[in-house]
mmCIF file of C-alpha atoms in Angstrom:
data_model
loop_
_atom_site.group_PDB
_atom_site.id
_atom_site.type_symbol
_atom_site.label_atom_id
_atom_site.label_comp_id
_atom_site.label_asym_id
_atom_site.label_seq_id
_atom_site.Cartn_x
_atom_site.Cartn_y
_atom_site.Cartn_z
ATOM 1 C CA UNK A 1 0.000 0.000 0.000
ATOM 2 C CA UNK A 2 1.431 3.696 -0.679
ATOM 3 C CA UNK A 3 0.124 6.556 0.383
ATOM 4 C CA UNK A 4 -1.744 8.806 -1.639
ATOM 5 C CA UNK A 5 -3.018 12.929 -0.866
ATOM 6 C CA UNK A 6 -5.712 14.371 -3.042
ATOM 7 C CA UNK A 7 -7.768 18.081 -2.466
ATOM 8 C CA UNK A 8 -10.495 18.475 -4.661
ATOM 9 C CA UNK A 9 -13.078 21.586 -5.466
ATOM 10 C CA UNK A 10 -16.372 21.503 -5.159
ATOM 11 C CA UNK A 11 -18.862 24.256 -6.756
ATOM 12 C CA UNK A 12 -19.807 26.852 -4.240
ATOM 13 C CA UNK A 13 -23.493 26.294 -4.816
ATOM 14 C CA UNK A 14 -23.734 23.132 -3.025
ATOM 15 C CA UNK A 15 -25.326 23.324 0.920
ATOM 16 C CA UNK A 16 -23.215 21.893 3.707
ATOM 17 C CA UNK A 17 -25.272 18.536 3.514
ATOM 18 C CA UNK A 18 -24.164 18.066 -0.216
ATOM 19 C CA UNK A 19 -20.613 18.836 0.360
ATOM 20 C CA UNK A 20 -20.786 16.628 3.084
ATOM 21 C CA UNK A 21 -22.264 13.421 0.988
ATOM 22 C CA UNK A 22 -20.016 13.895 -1.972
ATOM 23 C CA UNK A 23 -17.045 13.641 0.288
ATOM 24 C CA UNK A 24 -18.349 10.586 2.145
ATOM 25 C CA UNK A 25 -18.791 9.028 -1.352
ATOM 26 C CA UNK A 26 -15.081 9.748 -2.487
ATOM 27 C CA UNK A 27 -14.011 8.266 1.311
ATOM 28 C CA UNK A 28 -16.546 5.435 0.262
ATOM 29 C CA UNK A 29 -14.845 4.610 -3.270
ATOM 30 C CA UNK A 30 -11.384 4.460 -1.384
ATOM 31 C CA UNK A 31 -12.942 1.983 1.043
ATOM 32 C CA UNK A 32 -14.559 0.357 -0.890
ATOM 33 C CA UNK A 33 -11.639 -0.159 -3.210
ATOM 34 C CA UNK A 34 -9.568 -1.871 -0.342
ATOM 35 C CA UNK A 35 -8.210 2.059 0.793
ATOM 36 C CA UNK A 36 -7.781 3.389 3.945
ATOM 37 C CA UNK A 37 -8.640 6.910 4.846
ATOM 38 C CA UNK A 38 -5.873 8.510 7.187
ATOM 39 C CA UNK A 39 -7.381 12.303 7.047
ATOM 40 C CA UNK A 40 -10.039 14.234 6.101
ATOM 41 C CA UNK A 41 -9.576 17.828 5.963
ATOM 42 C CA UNK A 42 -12.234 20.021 5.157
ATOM 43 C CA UNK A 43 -10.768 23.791 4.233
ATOM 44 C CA UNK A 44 -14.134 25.311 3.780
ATOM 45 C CA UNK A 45 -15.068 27.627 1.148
ATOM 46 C CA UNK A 46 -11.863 29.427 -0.711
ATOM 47 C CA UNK A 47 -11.618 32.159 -3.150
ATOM 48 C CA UNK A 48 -9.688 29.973 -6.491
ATOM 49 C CA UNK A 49 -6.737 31.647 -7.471
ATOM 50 C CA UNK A 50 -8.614 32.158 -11.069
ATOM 51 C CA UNK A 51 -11.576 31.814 -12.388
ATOM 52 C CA UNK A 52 -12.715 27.981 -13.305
ATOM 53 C CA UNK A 53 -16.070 27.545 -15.586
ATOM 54 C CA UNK A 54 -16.874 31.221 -14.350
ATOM 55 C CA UNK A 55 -16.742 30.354 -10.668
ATOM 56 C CA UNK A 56 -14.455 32.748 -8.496
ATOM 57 C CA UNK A 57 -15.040 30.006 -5.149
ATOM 58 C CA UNK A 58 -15.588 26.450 -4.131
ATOM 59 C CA UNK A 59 -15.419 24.010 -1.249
ATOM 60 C CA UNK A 60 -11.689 22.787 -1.118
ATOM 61 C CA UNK A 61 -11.031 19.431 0.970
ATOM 62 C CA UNK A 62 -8.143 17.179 1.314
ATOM 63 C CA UNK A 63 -7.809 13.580 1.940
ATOM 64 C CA UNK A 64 -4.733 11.409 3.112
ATOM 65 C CA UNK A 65 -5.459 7.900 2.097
ATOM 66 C CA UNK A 66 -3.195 4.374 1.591
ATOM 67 C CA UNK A 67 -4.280 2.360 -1.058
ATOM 68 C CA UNK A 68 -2.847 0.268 -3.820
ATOM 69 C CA UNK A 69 -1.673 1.628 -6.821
ATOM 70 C CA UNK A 70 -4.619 0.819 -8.798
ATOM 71 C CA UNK A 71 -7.256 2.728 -6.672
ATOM 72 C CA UNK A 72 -6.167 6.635 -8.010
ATOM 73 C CA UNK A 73 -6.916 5.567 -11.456
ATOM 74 C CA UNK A 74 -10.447 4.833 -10.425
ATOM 75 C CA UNK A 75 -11.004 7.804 -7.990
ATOM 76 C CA UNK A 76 -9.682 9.793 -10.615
ATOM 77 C CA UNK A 77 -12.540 8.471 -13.232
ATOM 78 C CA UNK A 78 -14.902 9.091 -10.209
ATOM 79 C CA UNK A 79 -13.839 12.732 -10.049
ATOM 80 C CA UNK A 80 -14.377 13.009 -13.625
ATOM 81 C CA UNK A 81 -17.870 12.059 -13.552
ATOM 82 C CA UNK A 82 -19.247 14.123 -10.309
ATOM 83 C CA UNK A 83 -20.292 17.246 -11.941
ATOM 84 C CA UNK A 84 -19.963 19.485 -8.465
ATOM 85 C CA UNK A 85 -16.327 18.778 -8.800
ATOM 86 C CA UNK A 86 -14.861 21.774 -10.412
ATOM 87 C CA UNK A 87 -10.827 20.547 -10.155
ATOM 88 C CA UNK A 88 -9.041 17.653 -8.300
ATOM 89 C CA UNK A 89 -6.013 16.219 -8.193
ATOM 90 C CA UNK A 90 -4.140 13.289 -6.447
ATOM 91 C CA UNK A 91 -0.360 12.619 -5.690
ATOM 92 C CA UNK A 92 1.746 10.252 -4.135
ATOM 93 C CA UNK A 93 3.749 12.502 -1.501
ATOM 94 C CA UNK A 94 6.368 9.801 -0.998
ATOM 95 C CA UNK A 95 7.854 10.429 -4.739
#
């Protein structure tokens, strides 16, 4: 297992409840992958450095996770479809 960091943005129009189920859903697809969630971090709602889609703000959060390599390649398709994610990205801090 390796471990793995990724922060994604979510569009500032979601409520508190929505941000809250799309992150249990991302902690859910690492679980359910055979992941293990270290850390949740949730930054709250950030000014973006630029504009994305013509959104100036969004819901940043970061997760810590272990996992095998295969599991960022599917979180990564996850992230792809979820529309309320407006960027994410995932690294392996170790490298």
């Amino acid at each position: 297992m390796r471990k793995y960091e990724t922060i994604f943005i979510l569009h500032p129009s979601l409520d508190e409840e929505a941000v809250k189920a799309n992150v249990e859903k991302f902690k859910g697809v690492i679980e359910n992958n055979g992941g293990e969630v270290e850390n949740v971090d949730a930054w709250g709602k950030r000014k973006l450095a630029y504009e994305i889609q013509k959104v100036g703000e969004g819901h940043y959060t970061l997760i810590n996770f272990n996992a095998n390599p295969e599991l960022p390649k599917e979180l990564d398709r996850v992230f792809r479809i979820t529309d309320s994610v407006i960027r994410h990205i995932i690294i392996n801090p170790e490298k």
